[in-house]
XYZ file of C-alpha atoms in Angstrom:
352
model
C 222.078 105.752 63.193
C 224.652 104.292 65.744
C 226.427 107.986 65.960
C 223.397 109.403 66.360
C 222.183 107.514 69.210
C 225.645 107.725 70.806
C 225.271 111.972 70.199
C 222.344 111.576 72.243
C 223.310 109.507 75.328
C 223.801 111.272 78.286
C 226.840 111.049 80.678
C 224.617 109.462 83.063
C 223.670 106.426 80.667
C 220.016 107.827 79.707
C 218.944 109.204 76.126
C 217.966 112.255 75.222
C 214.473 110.267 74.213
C 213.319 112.372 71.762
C 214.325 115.433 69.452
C 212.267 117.733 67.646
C 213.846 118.563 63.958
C 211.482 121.598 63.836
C 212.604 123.287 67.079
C 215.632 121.447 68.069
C 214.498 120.675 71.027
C 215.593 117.656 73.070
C 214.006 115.810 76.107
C 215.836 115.925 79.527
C 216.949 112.782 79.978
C 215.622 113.400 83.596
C 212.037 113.785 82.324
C 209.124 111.179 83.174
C 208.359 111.180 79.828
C 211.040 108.253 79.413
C 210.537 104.224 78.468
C 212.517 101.784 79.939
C 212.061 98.968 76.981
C 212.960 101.604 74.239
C 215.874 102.190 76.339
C 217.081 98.655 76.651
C 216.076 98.333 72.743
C 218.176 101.405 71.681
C 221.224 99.963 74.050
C 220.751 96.373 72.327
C 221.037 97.702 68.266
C 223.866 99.355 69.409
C 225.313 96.496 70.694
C 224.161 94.824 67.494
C 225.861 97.275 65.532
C 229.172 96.273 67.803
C 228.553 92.870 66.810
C 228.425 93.616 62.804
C 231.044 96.460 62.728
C 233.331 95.766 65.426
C 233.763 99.799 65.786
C 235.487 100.654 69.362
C 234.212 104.240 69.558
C 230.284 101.843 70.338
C 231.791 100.072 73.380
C 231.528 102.492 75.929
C 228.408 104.035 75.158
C 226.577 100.787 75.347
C 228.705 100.206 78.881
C 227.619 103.060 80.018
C 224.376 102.940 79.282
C 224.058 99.532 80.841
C 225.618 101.127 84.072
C 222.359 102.782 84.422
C 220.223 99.529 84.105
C 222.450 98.709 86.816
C 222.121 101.875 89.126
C 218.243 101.207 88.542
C 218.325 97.734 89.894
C 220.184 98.847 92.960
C 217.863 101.395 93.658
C 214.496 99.767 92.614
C 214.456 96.737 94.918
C 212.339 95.094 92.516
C 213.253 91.599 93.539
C 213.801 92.092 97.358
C 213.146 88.496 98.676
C 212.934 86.714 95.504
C 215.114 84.870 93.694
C 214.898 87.496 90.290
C 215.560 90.751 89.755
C 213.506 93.188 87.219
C 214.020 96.375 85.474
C 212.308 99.523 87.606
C 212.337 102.791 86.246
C 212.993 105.813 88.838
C 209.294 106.565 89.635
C 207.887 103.383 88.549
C 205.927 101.082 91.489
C 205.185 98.367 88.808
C 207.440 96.128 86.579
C 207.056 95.742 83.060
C 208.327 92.506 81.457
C 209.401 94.438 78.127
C 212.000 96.392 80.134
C 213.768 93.310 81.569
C 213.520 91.312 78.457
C 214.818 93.676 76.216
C 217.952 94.559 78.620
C 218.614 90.436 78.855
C 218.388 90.631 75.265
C 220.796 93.815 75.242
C 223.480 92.099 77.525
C 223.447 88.681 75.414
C 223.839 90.672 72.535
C 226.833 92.751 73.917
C 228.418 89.207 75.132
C 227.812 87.747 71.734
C 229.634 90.856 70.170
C 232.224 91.030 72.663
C 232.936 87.710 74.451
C 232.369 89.361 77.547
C 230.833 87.700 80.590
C 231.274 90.016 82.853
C 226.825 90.744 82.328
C 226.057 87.226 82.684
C 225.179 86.804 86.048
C 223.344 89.845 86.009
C 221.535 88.739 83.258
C 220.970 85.440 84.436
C 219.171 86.821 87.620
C 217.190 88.870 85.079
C 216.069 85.802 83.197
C 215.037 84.413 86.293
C 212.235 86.696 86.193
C 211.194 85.915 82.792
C 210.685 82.260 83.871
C 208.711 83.606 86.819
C 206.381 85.757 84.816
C 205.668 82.870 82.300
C 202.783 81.007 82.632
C 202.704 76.798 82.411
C 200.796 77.424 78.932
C 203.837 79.464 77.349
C 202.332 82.794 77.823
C 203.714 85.316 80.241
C 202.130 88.092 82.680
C 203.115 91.179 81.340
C 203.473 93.296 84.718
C 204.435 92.423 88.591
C 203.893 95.268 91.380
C 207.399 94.461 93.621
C 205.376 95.732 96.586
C 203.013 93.128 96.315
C 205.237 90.617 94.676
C 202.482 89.518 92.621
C 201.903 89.743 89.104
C 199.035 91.209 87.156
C 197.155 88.432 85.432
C 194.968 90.235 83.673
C 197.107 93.283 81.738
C 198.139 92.244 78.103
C 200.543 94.676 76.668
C 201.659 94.960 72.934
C 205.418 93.188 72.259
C 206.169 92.080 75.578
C 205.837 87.634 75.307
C 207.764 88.317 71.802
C 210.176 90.410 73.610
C 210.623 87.863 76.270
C 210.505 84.535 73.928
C 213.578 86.047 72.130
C 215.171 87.071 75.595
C 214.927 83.375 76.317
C 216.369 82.754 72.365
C 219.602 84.678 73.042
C 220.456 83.364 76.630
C 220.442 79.755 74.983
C 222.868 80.829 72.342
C 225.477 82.665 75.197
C 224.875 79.678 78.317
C 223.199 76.724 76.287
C 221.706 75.869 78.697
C 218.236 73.668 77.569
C 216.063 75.362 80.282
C 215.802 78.394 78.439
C 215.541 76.881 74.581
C 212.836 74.882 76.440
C 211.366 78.247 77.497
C 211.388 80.129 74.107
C 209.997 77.192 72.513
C 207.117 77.135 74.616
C 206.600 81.001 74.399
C 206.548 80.609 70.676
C 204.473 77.545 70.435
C 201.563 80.074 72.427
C 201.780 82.958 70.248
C 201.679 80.961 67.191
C 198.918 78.869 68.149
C 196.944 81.530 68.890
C 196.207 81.824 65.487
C 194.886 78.645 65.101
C 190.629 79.649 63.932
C 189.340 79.903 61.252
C 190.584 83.618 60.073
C 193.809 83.340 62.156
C 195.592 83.476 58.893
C 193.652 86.600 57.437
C 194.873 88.967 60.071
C 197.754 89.100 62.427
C 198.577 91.428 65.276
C 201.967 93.290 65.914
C 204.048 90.033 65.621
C 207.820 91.384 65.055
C 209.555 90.148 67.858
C 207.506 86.787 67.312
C 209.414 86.282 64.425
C 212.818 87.593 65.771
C 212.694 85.540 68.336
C 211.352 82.326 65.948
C 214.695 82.913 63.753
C 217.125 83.471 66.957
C 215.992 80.133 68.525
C 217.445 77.991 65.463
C 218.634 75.638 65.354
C 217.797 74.667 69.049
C 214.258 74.716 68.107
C 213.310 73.470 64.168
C 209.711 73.841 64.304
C 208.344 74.736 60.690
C 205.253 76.003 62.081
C 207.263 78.557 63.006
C 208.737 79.537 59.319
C 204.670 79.043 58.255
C 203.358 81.713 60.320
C 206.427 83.819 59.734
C 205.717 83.862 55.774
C 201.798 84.151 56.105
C 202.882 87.339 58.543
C 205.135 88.754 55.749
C 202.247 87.870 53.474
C 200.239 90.140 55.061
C 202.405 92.521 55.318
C 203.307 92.713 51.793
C 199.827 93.368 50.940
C 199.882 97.029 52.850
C 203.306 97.982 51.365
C 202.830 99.993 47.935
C 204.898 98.836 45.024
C 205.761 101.523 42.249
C 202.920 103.387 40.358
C 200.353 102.080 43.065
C 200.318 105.205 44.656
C 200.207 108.137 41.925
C 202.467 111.499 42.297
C 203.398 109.350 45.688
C 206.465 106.874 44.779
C 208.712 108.427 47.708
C 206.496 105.923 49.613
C 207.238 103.004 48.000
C 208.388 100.019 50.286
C 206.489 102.025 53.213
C 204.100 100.326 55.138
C 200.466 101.853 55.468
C 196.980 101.161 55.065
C 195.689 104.259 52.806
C 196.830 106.332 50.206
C 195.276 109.221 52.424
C 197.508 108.932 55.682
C 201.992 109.256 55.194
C 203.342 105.835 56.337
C 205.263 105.843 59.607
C 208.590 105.230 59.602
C 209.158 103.005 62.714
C 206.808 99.829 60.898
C 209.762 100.078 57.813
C 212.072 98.807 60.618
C 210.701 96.979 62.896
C 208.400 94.292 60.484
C 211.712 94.244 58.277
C 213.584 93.215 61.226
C 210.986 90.317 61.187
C 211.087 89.907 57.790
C 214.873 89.423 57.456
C 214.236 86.709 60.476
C 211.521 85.095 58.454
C 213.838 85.077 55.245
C 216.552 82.983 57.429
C 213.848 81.238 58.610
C 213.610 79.882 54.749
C 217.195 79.641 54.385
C 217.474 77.379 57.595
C 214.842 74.972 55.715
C 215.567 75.292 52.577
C 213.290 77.273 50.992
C 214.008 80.947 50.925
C 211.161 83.556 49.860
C 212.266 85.674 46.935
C 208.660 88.262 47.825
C 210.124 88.498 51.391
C 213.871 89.574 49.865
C 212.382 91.989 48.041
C 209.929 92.555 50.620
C 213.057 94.084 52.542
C 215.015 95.861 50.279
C 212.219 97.869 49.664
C 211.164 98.881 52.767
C 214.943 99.828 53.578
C 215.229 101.944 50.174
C 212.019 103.756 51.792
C 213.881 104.150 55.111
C 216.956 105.452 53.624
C 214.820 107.877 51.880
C 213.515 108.986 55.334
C 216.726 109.562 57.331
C 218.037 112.456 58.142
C 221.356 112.904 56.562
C 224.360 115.839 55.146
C 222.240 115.749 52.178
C 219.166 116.310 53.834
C 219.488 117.945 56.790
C 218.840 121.587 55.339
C 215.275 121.252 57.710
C 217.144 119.677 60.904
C 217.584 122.150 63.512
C 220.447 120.724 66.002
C 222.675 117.909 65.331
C 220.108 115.374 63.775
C 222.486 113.170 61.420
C 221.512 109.594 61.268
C 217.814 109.731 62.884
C 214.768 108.560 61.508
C 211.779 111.066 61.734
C 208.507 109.481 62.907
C 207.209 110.034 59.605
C 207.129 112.417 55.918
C 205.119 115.279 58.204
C 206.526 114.392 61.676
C 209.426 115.470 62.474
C 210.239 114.277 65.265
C 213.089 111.629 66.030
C 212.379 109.397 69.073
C 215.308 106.281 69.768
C 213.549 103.598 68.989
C 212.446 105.014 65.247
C 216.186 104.790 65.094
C 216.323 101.382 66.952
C 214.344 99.816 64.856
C 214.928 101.049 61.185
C 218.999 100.675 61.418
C 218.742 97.487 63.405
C 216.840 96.270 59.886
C 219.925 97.906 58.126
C 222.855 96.063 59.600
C 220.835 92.960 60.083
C 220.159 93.434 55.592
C 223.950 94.227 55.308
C 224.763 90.434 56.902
């Protein structure tokens, strides 16, 4: 997955975003059609992968795509005046938390690999705007116009306060410095709590990074709500993944995540809730009390993925160099970076 992300990065720092297996086709890096979170995302599982694997040929891919989070912030001006700075896409006039709190995320993670501080202040200033955008309740605003420099308080965007919570997570473990434990804590406090009625444990939204970000703030924070909400989340996840013979003539979808027998599985969900699930598995391990359903929770949803990637084996329906992606699904085959992101970030986090 790491090669093939590195196959498509562009000398200018910016991924080829998506590839089409049926066509070969590849997106211009240049194109609008480009997201700065799944950028930072991709940049931070590779520096993940550094972490794990130590492999050199990783480091100056991830530098370089960093430079261009860098050339952005020179150009954007997003915090002209202010004592922050935020992520700004070329194009963009409004701010999205998700981009700067997945490329503080990205530079922790690249410092924890590396021992590096040559990113800190950068991502100090960075974190400064997390702080900004979070609200005295725990929650955060989810987009600022720099125009204006105001916020929006009324947008709510999916993964962003998880995104920034475990922002806040990491840059405790590289500075310790209490501000920002103080900070996660009180992001996580508000998106578990907001649960609390009477079917808040029945359903749950798209609470991944909640999770993460629950795990990474150990053992700062030792809240066992946390590990609570975490297990009722894999709970309900369990319940959509289909165990063997569920699904007749169908096993290949096994481990998958989806909520008929009538509609493939996407991919992405196999990586991205195992991510959380190998967070709320440590979670158990921290306090004693490790979930066998959630271990096997995982290594069924990564036999799925493995299933799905494109490899020598099974690249005979790949046009252009493919290797190592993750299709959006059985029928679409399409690779986009985070599908990669997100499935072999739950890989290397299972191989620890």
């Amino acid at each position: 997955g790491g090669r093939y992300l590195v196959a498509h990065l562009s000398p200018s720092g910016r991924y080829l975003y998506e590839h089409d297996l049926v066509s070969g086709q590849k997106t211009d890096p240049r194109s609008a059609n480009y997201s700065m979170p799944r950028h930072a995302g991709t940049t931070y599982f590779l520096a993940e992968l550094y972490r794990i694997t130590k492999e050199e040929w990783l480091r100056e891919p991830i530098e370089r795509a960093f430079k261009h989070l860098a050339d952005l912030l020179a150009q954007g001006h997003c915090g002209d005046g202010m004592a922050f700075d935020c992520v700004l896409d070329r194009g963009e006039g409004v701010a999205q938390l998700g981009s700067t709190a997945l490329t503080v995320v990205a530079l922790a993670e690249y410092q924890r690999a590396t021992g590096d501080t040559r990113y800190l202040p950068l991502a100090t200033k960075l974190t400064a705007f997390l702080l900004y955008m979070q609200r005295p309740d725990g929650s955060f605003r989810h987009l600022y116009d720099p125009r204006k420099k105001q916020p929006d308080e009324a947008a709510e965007m999916l993964y962003y306060s998880g995104e920034a919570a475990l922002a806040l997570a990491r840059m405790h473990l590289v500075t310790g410095d209490a501000r920002y434990a103080q900070a996660a804590e009180h992001a996580l406090d508000w998106l578990v709590d907001w649960y609390d009625f009477f079917l808040g444990g029945f359903f749950y939204g798209e609470e991944h990074w909640t999770c993460i970000a629950a795990e990474a703030i150990w053992p700062a924070v030792k809240n066992p709500k946390y590990q609570e909400f975490c297990d009722g989340y894999g709970a309900f996840l369990r319940a959509q993944q289909p165990e063997p013979g569920e699904l007749p003539d169908e096993d290949d979808y096994v481990g998958a995540y989806n909520f008929t027998p009538f509609v493939p599985p996407y991919n992405t969900p196999a990586g991205s809730r195992t991510e959380a699930m190998i967070s709320a598995y440590l979670l158990g391990v921290h306090h004693g009390d490790p979930d066998p359903a959630i271990r096997a929770q995982i290594a069924a949803a990564l036999q799925y993925a493995l299933g799905q990637q494109i490899r020598p084996d099974s690249d005979f329906d790949a046009a252009g160099s493919a290797d190592g992606g993750i299709p959006g699904s059985p029928i679409e085959r399409n690779v986009r970076i985070d599908y990669v992101q997100h499935v072999c970030s739950a890989m290397i986090r299972a191989s620890e």
